[in-house]
Amino acid sequence: MPSTVGCEYIECGARQLRSGGPFARHNKKGLVRLAPSEIADADAMVKKLELLVLGGLLGAPCAAILSKCAADGSFFALHPAANALAFLVCFPAVLLSKMHMFFQMLAMLLLTVGGTAAYMTKDAYGKPHFTSTHSWLAGATATLASLNMLGGLATTFGGKKTSWQWKNPGHRIGGTLAFLGGGCSIVLGVYSGGWGNSQLGEDLQLKVAGVTAAAYSLLFLKLVVSTVAAPAVAKKKSN
């Protein structure tokens, strides 16, 4: 049963850390090694749980912002709506190379729409531009993300042959910084100006900011853990 395998997977993982031995579980005959299919099933279950938790943490604030934008109906509402989709849906999506490229390009399109809506609205009311920490951080994040995306496109399509299988530490670092900047931009944007206070209210502002911060923190922790574990996993596969 999947639930039993999952519990055994966690338990044997702890034993493996202590003993350095292979994944194993207890049965009536004693300690036996887990079958590859059992390990694969447990791993799939963990990934599904991870997707469910992160999907909820990212989807909840996005849905809250989009619902308020729809109720607002103003031209400026395109700004928080587009930014929410870009930073809470597209930026965290790191899938296969082609899907990753699609989501990043979609994110940049959404950021352009959102930025244009904010710029034109301020122009219409005669307000100065780039007067808040949110605006400067969002501008810097969009610039970094654009440069990082252009670098990725150049690496993919710039050679004699199109290459989807490449790794570049600089691209990874740039993407991580842009990702963190996006999360901070969302949190600051909820409190920047009057839209967040008037449309979300103090209670929902705190919830949206808190859940967004939690989601981005978990994703960053996942990135750090996977980066640290990568050499050990590669060594194990080579053996």
CSV table of C-alpha atoms in Angstrom, one decimal:
chain,number,residue,atom,x,y,z
A,1,MET,CA,0.0,0.0,0.0
A,2,PRO,CA,1.4,3.5,-0.9
A,3,SER,CA,0.9,4.9,2.6
A,4,THR,CA,2.8,2.0,4.2
A,5,VAL,CA,5.6,2.2,1.7
A,6,GLY,CA,5.9,6.0,2.3
A,7,CYS,CA,6.3,5.4,6.1
A,8,GLU,CA,8.8,2.7,5.5
A,9,TYR,CA,10.7,4.9,3.1
A,10,ILE,CA,11.1,7.6,5.7
A,11,GLU,CA,12.1,5.1,8.4
A,12,CYS,CA,14.6,3.3,6.2
A,13,GLY,CA,16.0,6.7,5.1
A,14,ALA,CA,16.8,7.5,8.7
A,15,ARG,CA,18.5,4.0,9.0
A,16,GLN,CA,20.5,4.6,5.9
A,17,LEU,CA,21.8,7.8,7.2
A,18,ARG,CA,22.9,6.0,10.4
A,19,SER,CA,24.3,2.9,8.8
A,20,GLY,CA,25.3,3.9,5.3
A,21,GLY,CA,23.5,0.8,4.1
A,22,PRO,CA,20.9,0.4,1.3
A,23,PHE,CA,17.2,1.4,1.7
A,24,ALA,CA,15.5,-1.4,3.8
A,25,ARG,CA,12.4,-2.1,5.8
A,26,HIS,CA,11.3,-4.5,8.5
A,27,ASN,CA,9.0,-7.5,7.9
A,28,LYS,CA,8.4,-10.8,9.7
A,29,LYS,CA,11.7,-12.1,8.3
A,30,GLY,CA,13.7,-9.2,9.6
A,31,LEU,CA,15.4,-6.4,7.7
A,32,VAL,CA,15.0,-6.6,3.9
A,33,ARG,CA,16.0,-4.3,1.1
A,34,LEU,CA,13.2,-2.2,-0.5
A,35,ALA,CA,12.5,-3.2,-4.1
A,36,PRO,CA,13.3,-0.5,-6.7
A,37,SER,CA,9.6,-0.3,-7.5
A,38,GLU,CA,8.8,0.4,-3.8
A,39,ILE,CA,11.4,3.2,-3.7
A,40,ALA,CA,10.0,4.7,-6.9
A,41,ASP,CA,6.5,4.6,-5.6
A,42,ALA,CA,7.5,6.3,-2.4
A,43,ASP,CA,9.5,8.9,-4.3
A,44,ALA,CA,6.5,9.6,-6.6
A,45,MET,CA,4.2,10.0,-3.5
A,46,VAL,CA,6.6,12.5,-1.9
A,47,LYS,CA,6.7,14.5,-5.1
A,48,LYS,CA,2.9,14.5,-5.4
A,49,LEU,CA,2.6,15.7,-1.8
A,50,GLU,CA,5.3,18.4,-2.5
A,51,LEU,CA,3.4,19.6,-5.6
A,52,LEU,CA,0.1,19.7,-3.7
A,53,VAL,CA,1.6,21.8,-0.8
A,54,LEU,CA,3.5,24.2,-3.0
A,55,GLY,CA,0.6,24.4,-5.5
A,56,GLY,CA,-1.7,25.4,-2.6
A,57,LEU,CA,0.7,27.9,-1.2
A,58,LEU,CA,1.3,29.6,-4.5
A,59,GLY,CA,-2.3,29.2,-5.8
A,60,ALA,CA,-4.1,30.7,-2.8
A,61,PRO,CA,-2.5,34.2,-2.9
A,62,CYS,CA,-2.7,34.2,-6.7
A,63,ALA,CA,-6.4,33.4,-6.6
A,64,ALA,CA,-7.0,36.0,-3.9
A,65,ILE,CA,-5.3,38.8,-5.9
A,66,LEU,CA,-7.0,37.8,-9.2
A,67,SER,CA,-10.4,37.8,-7.6
A,68,LYS,CA,-9.9,41.3,-6.2
A,69,CYS,CA,-8.5,42.5,-9.6
A,70,ALA,CA,-11.6,41.1,-11.3
A,71,ALA,CA,-13.9,42.9,-8.8
A,72,ASP,CA,-11.9,46.1,-9.2
A,73,GLY,CA,-12.2,46.3,-12.9
A,74,SER,CA,-9.8,49.2,-13.3
A,75,PHE,CA,-7.0,49.4,-15.8
A,76,PHE,CA,-4.5,49.4,-13.0
A,77,ALA,CA,-5.8,46.0,-11.8
A,78,LEU,CA,-3.9,44.5,-14.7
A,79,HIS,CA,-0.7,45.3,-12.8
A,80,PRO,CA,-1.3,43.1,-9.7
A,81,ALA,CA,-3.1,40.5,-11.8
A,82,ALA,CA,-0.3,40.1,-14.4
A,83,ASN,CA,2.4,40.2,-11.7
A,84,ALA,CA,0.6,37.6,-9.6
A,85,LEU,CA,0.4,35.2,-12.6
A,86,ALA,CA,4.1,35.9,-13.5
A,87,PHE,CA,5.6,35.5,-10.0
A,88,LEU,CA,3.3,32.9,-8.5
A,89,VAL,CA,2.6,30.7,-11.5
A,90,CYS,CA,5.2,31.1,-14.2
A,91,PHE,CA,8.4,31.9,-12.3
A,92,PRO,CA,8.2,28.9,-9.9
A,93,ALA,CA,7.5,26.5,-12.8
A,94,VAL,CA,10.8,24.6,-13.5
A,95,LEU,CA,9.9,21.6,-15.6
A,96,LEU,CA,11.4,20.2,-18.8
A,97,SER,CA,13.6,22.6,-20.7
A,98,LYS,CA,11.0,23.5,-23.4
A,99,MET,CA,8.3,24.1,-20.8
A,100,HIS,CA,10.7,26.1,-18.6
A,101,MET,CA,11.4,28.4,-21.6
A,102,PHE,CA,7.7,28.8,-22.4
A,103,PHE,CA,6.8,29.7,-18.8
A,104,GLN,CA,9.7,32.2,-18.5
A,105,MET,CA,8.7,33.9,-21.8
A,106,LEU,CA,5.1,34.0,-20.6
A,107,ALA,CA,6.2,35.5,-17.3
A,108,MET,CA,8.1,38.3,-19.1
A,109,LEU,CA,5.1,39.0,-21.3
A,110,LEU,CA,2.9,39.3,-18.2
A,111,LEU,CA,5.5,41.5,-16.4
A,112,THR,CA,5.5,43.8,-19.5
A,113,VAL,CA,1.7,44.0,-19.4
A,114,GLY,CA,1.7,44.7,-15.7
A,115,GLY,CA,4.4,47.3,-15.8
A,116,THR,CA,2.8,49.1,-18.7
A,117,ALA,CA,-0.6,49.2,-16.8
A,118,ALA,CA,1.1,50.7,-13.7
A,119,TYR,CA,3.1,53.2,-15.8
A,120,MET,CA,0.1,54.4,-17.9
A,121,THR,CA,-2.1,54.7,-14.8
A,122,LYS,CA,0.5,56.9,-13.0
A,123,ASP,CA,0.9,59.0,-16.1
A,124,ALA,CA,-2.9,59.5,-16.3
A,125,TYR,CA,-2.9,60.8,-12.7
A,126,GLY,CA,0.3,62.8,-13.0
A,127,LYS,CA,2.1,60.7,-10.4
A,128,PRO,CA,5.9,60.2,-10.5
A,129,HIS,CA,7.4,56.9,-11.4
A,130,PHE,CA,9.7,54.6,-9.4
A,131,THR,CA,9.1,56.2,-6.0
A,132,SER,CA,8.8,52.9,-3.9
A,133,THR,CA,11.0,50.0,-3.0
A,134,HIS,CA,8.5,47.7,-4.7
A,135,SER,CA,8.8,49.5,-8.0
A,136,TRP,CA,12.6,49.5,-8.0
A,137,LEU,CA,12.9,45.9,-6.9
A,138,ALA,CA,10.3,44.8,-9.5
A,139,GLY,CA,12.2,46.8,-12.2
A,140,ALA,CA,15.5,45.2,-11.2
A,141,THR,CA,13.9,41.7,-11.1
A,142,ALA,CA,12.4,42.1,-14.5
A,143,THR,CA,15.7,43.3,-15.9
A,144,LEU,CA,17.7,40.5,-14.4
A,145,ALA,CA,15.1,37.9,-15.6
A,146,SER,CA,15.1,39.3,-19.1
A,147,LEU,CA,18.9,39.2,-19.3
A,148,ASN,CA,18.9,35.6,-17.8
A,149,MET,CA,16.3,34.5,-20.3
A,150,LEU,CA,18.2,36.0,-23.3
A,151,GLY,CA,21.3,34.2,-22.0
A,152,GLY,CA,19.4,31.0,-21.9
A,153,LEU,CA,18.0,31.5,-25.4
A,154,ALA,CA,21.5,32.3,-26.8
A,155,THR,CA,22.9,29.1,-25.2
A,156,THR,CA,20.0,27.0,-26.5
A,157,PHE,CA,19.8,28.4,-30.1
A,158,GLY,CA,23.1,30.2,-30.6
A,159,GLY,CA,25.2,27.2,-31.6
A,160,LYS,CA,25.3,25.3,-34.9
A,161,LYS,CA,22.7,23.0,-33.4
A,162,THR,CA,19.9,23.6,-31.0
A,163,SER,CA,20.8,22.3,-27.6
A,164,TRP,CA,18.3,21.7,-24.8
A,165,GLN,CA,20.7,19.7,-22.6
A,166,TRP,CA,23.0,22.2,-21.0
A,167,LYS,CA,23.9,23.4,-17.5
A,168,ASN,CA,25.2,26.9,-16.7
A,169,PRO,CA,25.9,28.0,-13.1
A,170,GLY,CA,25.6,31.6,-14.1
A,171,HIS,CA,22.1,31.0,-15.6
A,172,ARG,CA,21.1,29.1,-12.5
A,173,ILE,CA,22.3,31.8,-10.1
A,174,GLY,CA,20.6,34.5,-12.2
A,175,GLY,CA,17.4,32.6,-12.2
A,176,THR,CA,17.5,32.1,-8.5
A,177,LEU,CA,18.1,35.8,-7.8
A,178,ALA,CA,15.3,36.8,-10.2
A,179,PHE,CA,13.0,34.2,-8.5
A,180,LEU,CA,13.8,35.6,-5.0
A,181,GLY,CA,13.3,39.1,-6.3
A,182,GLY,CA,9.9,38.1,-7.7
A,183,GLY,CA,8.7,36.8,-4.3
A,184,CYS,CA,9.9,40.0,-2.5
A,185,SER,CA,8.2,42.1,-5.2
A,186,ILE,CA,4.9,40.4,-4.6
A,187,VAL,CA,5.1,40.8,-0.8
A,188,LEU,CA,6.1,44.5,-1.1
A,189,GLY,CA,3.5,45.1,-3.8
A,190,VAL,CA,0.7,44.0,-1.5
A,191,TYR,CA,1.6,46.8,0.9
A,192,SER,CA,2.8,49.4,-1.7
A,193,GLY,CA,0.5,52.2,-2.7
A,194,GLY,CA,-3.2,52.2,-1.9
A,195,TRP,CA,-4.5,49.2,-4.0
A,196,GLY,CA,-3.5,46.5,-1.6
A,197,ASN,CA,-5.1,48.3,1.4
A,198,SER,CA,-8.3,49.2,-0.4
A,199,GLN,CA,-8.9,46.0,-2.3
A,200,LEU,CA,-7.4,43.3,0.0
A,201,GLY,CA,-7.8,44.9,3.4
A,202,GLU,CA,-5.4,44.6,6.3
A,203,ASP,CA,-6.2,41.0,7.2
A,204,LEU,CA,-6.0,39.6,3.6
A,205,GLN,CA,-2.8,41.6,3.0
A,206,LEU,CA,-1.1,39.8,5.8
A,207,LYS,CA,-2.4,36.4,4.6
A,208,VAL,CA,-1.3,36.9,1.0
A,209,ALA,CA,2.1,38.2,2.0
A,210,GLY,CA,2.6,35.5,4.6
A,211,VAL,CA,1.6,32.6,2.4
A,212,THR,CA,3.6,33.9,-0.5
A,213,ALA,CA,6.7,34.2,1.7
A,214,ALA,CA,6.2,30.7,3.0
A,215,ALA,CA,5.9,29.3,-0.6
A,216,TYR,CA,9.0,31.0,-1.8
A,217,SER,CA,10.9,30.0,1.3
A,218,LEU,CA,10.0,26.3,0.8
A,219,LEU,CA,11.0,26.5,-2.9
A,220,PHE,CA,14.3,28.1,-2.0
A,221,LEU,CA,14.9,25.5,0.6
A,222,LYS,CA,14.2,22.8,-1.9
A,223,LEU,CA,16.6,24.4,-4.3
A,224,VAL,CA,19.4,24.5,-1.7
A,225,VAL,CA,18.8,20.9,-0.6
A,226,SER,CA,18.8,19.6,-4.2
A,227,THR,CA,21.9,21.6,-5.0
A,228,VAL,CA,23.8,20.2,-2.0
A,229,ALA,CA,22.6,16.6,-2.6
A,230,ALA,CA,23.3,16.7,-6.4
A,231,PRO,CA,27.0,15.6,-6.1
A,232,ALA,CA,26.1,12.7,-3.9
A,233,VAL,CA,23.3,11.6,-6.2
A,234,ALA,CA,25.6,11.8,-9.3
A,235,LYS,CA,28.3,9.8,-7.5
A,236,LYS,CA,25.8,7.1,-6.5
A,237,LYS,CA,24.5,6.8,-10.1
A,238,SER,CA,28.0,6.5,-11.4
A,239,ASN,CA,28.7,3.7,-9.0
